[in-house]
CSV table of C-alpha atoms in Angstrom, one decimal:
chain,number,residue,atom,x,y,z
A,1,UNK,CA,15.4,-11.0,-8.7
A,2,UNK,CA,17.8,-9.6,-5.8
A,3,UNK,CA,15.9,-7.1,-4.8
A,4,UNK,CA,12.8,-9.6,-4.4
A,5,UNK,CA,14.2,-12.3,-3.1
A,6,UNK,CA,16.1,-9.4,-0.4
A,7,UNK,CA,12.6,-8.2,0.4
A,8,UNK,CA,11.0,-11.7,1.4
A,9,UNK,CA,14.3,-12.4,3.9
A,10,UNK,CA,13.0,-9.0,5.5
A,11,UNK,CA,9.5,-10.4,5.7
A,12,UNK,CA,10.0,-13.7,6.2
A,13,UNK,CA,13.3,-13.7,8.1
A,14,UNK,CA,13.3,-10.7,10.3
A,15,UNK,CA,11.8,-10.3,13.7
A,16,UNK,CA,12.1,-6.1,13.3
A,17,UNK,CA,12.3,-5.2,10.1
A,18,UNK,CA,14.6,-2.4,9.0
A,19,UNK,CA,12.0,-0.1,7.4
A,20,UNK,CA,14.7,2.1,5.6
A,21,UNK,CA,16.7,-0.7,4.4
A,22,UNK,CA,13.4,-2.4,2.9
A,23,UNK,CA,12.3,0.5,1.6
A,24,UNK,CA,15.4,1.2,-0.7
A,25,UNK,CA,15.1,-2.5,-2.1
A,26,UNK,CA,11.0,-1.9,-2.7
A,27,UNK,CA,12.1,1.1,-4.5
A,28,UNK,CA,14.6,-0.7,-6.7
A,29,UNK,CA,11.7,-3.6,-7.1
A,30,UNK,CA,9.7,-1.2,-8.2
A,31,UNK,CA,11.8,0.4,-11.0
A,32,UNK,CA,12.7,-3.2,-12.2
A,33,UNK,CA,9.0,-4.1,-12.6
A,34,UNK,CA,7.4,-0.8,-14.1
A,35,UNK,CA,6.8,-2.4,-17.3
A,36,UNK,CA,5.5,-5.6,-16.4
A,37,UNK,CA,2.0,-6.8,-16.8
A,38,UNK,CA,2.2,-10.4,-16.4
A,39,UNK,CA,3.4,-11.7,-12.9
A,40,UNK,CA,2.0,-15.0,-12.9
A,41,UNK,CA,4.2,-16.0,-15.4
A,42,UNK,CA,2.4,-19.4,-16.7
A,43,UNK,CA,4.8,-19.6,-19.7
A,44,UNK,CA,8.1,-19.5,-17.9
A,45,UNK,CA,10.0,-23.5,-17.8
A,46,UNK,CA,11.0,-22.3,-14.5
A,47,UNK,CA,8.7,-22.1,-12.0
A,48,UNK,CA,11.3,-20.4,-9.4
A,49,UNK,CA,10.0,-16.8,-10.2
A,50,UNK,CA,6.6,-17.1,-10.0
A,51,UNK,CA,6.7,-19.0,-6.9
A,52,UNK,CA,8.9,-15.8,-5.6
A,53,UNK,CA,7.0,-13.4,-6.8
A,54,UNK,CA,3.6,-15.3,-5.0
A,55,UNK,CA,6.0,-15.5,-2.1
A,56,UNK,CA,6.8,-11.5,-2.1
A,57,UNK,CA,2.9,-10.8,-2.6
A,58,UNK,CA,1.6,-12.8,0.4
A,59,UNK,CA,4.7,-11.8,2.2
A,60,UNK,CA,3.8,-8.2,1.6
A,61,UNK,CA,-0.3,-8.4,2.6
A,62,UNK,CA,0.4,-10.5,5.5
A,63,UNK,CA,3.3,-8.8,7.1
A,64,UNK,CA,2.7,-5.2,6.2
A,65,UNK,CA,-0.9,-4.5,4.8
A,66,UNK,CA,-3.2,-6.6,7.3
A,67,UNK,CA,-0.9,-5.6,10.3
A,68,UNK,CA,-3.1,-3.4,12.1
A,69,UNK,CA,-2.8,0.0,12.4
A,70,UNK,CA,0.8,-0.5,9.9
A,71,UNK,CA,-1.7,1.4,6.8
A,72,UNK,CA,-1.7,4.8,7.7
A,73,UNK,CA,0.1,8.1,8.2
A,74,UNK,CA,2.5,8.7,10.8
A,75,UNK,CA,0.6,11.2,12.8
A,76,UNK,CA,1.9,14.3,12.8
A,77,UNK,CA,4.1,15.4,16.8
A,78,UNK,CA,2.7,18.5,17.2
A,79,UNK,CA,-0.9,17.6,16.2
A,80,UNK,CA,-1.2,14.1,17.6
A,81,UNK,CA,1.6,14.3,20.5
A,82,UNK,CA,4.4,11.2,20.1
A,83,UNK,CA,4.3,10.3,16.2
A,84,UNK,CA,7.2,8.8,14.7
A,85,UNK,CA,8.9,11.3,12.0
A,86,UNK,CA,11.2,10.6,9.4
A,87,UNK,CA,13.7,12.9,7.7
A,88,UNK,CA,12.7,14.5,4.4
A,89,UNK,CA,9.9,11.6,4.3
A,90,UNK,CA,7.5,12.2,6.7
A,91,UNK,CA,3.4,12.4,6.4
A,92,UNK,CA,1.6,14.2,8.4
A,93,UNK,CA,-2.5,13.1,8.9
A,94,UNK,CA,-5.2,13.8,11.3
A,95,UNK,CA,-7.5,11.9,9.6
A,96,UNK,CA,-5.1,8.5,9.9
A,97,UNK,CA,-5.0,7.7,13.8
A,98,UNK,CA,-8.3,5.5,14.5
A,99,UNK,CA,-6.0,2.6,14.5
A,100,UNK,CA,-4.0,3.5,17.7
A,101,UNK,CA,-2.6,0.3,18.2
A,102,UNK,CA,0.6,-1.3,16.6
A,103,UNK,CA,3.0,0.5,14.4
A,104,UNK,CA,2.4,2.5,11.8
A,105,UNK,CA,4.3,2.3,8.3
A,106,UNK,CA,7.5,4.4,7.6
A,107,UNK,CA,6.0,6.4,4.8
A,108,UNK,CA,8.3,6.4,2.5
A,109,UNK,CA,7.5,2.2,2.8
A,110,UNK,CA,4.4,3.1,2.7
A,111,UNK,CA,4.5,4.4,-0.8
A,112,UNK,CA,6.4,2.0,-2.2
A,113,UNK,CA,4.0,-1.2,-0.8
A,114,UNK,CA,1.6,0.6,-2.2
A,115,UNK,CA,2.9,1.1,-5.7
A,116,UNK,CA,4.5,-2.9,-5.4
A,117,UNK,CA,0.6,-3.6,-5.0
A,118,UNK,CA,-0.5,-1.4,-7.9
A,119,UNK,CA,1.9,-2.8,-10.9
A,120,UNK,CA,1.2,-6.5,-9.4
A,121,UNK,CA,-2.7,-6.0,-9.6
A,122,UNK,CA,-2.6,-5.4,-13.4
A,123,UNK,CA,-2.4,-9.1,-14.0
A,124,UNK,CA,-5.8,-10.3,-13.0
A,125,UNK,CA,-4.7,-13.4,-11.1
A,126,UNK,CA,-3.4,-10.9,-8.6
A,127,UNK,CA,-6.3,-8.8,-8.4
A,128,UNK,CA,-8.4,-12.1,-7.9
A,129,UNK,CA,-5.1,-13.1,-5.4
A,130,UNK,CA,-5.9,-9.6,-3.4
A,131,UNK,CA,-9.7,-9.8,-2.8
A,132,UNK,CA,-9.0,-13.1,-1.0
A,133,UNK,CA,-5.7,-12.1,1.2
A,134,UNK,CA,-7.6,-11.8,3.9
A,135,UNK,CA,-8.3,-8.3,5.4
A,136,UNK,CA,-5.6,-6.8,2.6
A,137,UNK,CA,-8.5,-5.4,0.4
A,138,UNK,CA,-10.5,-4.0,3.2
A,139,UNK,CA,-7.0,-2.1,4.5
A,140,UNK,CA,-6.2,-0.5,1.5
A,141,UNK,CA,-9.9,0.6,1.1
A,142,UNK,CA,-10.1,2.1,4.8
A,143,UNK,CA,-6.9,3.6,3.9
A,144,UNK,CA,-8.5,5.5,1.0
A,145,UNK,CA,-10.8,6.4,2.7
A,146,UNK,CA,-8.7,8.4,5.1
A,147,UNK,CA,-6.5,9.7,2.7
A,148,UNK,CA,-9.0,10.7,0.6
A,149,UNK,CA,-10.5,13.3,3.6
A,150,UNK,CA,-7.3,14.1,4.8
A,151,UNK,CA,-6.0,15.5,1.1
A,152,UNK,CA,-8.5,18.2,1.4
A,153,UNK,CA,-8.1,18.9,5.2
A,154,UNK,CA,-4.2,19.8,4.7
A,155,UNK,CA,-5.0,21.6,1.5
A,156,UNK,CA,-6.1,24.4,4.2
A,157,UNK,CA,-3.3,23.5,6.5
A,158,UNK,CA,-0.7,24.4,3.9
A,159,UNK,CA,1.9,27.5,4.1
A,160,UNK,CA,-0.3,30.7,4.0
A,161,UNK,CA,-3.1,28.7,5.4
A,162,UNK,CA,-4.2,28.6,9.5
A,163,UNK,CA,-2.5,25.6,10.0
A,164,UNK,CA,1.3,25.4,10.3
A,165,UNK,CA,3.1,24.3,7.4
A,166,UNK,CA,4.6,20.8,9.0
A,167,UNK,CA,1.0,19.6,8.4
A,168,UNK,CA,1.4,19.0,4.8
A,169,UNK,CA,1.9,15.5,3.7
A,170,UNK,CA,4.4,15.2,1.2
A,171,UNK,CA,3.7,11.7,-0.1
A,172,UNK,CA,0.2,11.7,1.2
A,173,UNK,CA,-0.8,12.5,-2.7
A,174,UNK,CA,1.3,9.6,-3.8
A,175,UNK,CA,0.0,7.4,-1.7
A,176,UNK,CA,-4.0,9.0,-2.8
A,177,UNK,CA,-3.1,7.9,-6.4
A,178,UNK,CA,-1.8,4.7,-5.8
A,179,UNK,CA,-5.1,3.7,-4.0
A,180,UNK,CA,-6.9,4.9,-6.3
A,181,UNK,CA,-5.0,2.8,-9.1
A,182,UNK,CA,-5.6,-0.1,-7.0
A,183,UNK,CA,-9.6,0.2,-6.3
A,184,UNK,CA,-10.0,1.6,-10.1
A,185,UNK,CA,-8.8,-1.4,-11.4
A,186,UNK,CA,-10.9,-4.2,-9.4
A,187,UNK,CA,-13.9,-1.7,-9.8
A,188,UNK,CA,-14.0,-2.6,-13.6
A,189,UNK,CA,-12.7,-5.7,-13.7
A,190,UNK,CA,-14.6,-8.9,-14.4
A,191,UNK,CA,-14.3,-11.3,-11.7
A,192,UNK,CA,-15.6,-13.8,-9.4
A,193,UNK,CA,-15.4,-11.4,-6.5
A,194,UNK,CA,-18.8,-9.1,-7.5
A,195,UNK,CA,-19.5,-9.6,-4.0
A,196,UNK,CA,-16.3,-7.7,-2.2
A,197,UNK,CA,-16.4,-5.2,-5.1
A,198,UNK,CA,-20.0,-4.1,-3.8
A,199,UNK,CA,-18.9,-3.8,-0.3
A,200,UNK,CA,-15.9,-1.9,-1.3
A,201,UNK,CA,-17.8,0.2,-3.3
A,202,UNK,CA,-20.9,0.8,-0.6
A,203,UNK,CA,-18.0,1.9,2.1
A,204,UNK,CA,-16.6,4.5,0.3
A,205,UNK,CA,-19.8,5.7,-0.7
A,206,UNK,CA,-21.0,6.2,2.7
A,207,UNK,CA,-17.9,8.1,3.2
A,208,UNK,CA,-18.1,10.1,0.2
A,209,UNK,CA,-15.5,9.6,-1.5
């Protein structure tokens, strides 16, 4: 629970947020909740961790996920000219800048949003709880989209290849599989939301991927 209720006093609390340090406590979030299915928590006689876990959800689409242009790689300084890299961490992507405004996620945060977002969309309140937080689902699916062209571009732009090897992304995969999780799972699901599915589905189609 300290790592959770840590990560809503970053959202919630913090005019500029210390990307590293919420990182490290998303990670730890993370490992806590790998095995868990149910986040909704109906059975509990308290209600104090569901509400926190609602809390960190919400906190997480609205803050991070809908914030424009925050969803995406940092661009790459010797491709794009002025993107923000981070040591040992950083992602590299042409395909990521058509958002140029606002800040763009720390990608090591990236990742780990990403996989927060995976683990709580396997309880279907969630999933239903994502399709209406606002622009989150249409984010992630742009997102995808990008990723999805730009893992083939820097296959080419890797060591041996014509490109230089600081275009690789090293959590760019991650990041292409954790999407993917996400989609997969309110492609087959049952749901109210049939509508948002079939635009969802119809964008990516139109892009290919």
């Amino acid at each position: 629970l300290e790592p959770c209720l840590g990560i809503i006093h970053i959202l919630e609390g913090c005019e500029v947020v210390d990307e590293a340090d919420a990182e490290a406590k998303l990670e730890a979030l993370v490992v806590r909740c790998a095995t868990w299915y149910d986040f909704t928590l109906e059975d509990q006689a308290d209600d104090f961790l569901p509400i926190t876990l609602k809390r960190l959800f919400d906190g997480v689409c609205e803050k991070w996920i809908q914030k424009k242009g925050w969803l995406r790689c940092v661009r790459d300084t010797e491709h794009e000219g002025g993107g923000r890299a981070t040591e040992g961490r950083d992602a590299t992507c042409s395909m990521c800048s058509e958002e140029d405004d606002g800040e763009y996620a720390r990608p090591g945060l990236l990742l780990n949003v990403l996989q927060l977002l995976r683990l709580f969309t396997r309880d279907p309140r969630y999933r239903t709880r994502l399709v209406r937080a606002g622009t989150s689902l249409q984010r992630i699916a742009r997102f995808l989209r990008l990723r999805s062209r730009a893992h083939f571009e820097e296959r080419w732009l890797a060591p041996g290849g014509h490109g230089s090897a600081s275009a690789a992304t090293p959590l760019g995969r991650e990041m292409l599989v954790e999407c993917v999780s996400i989609v997969r799972r309110l492609a087959t699901d049952e749901g109210e939301y049939n509508s948002a599915k079939t635009n969802l589905s119809d964008g990516l189609a139109r892009e290919n991927c």
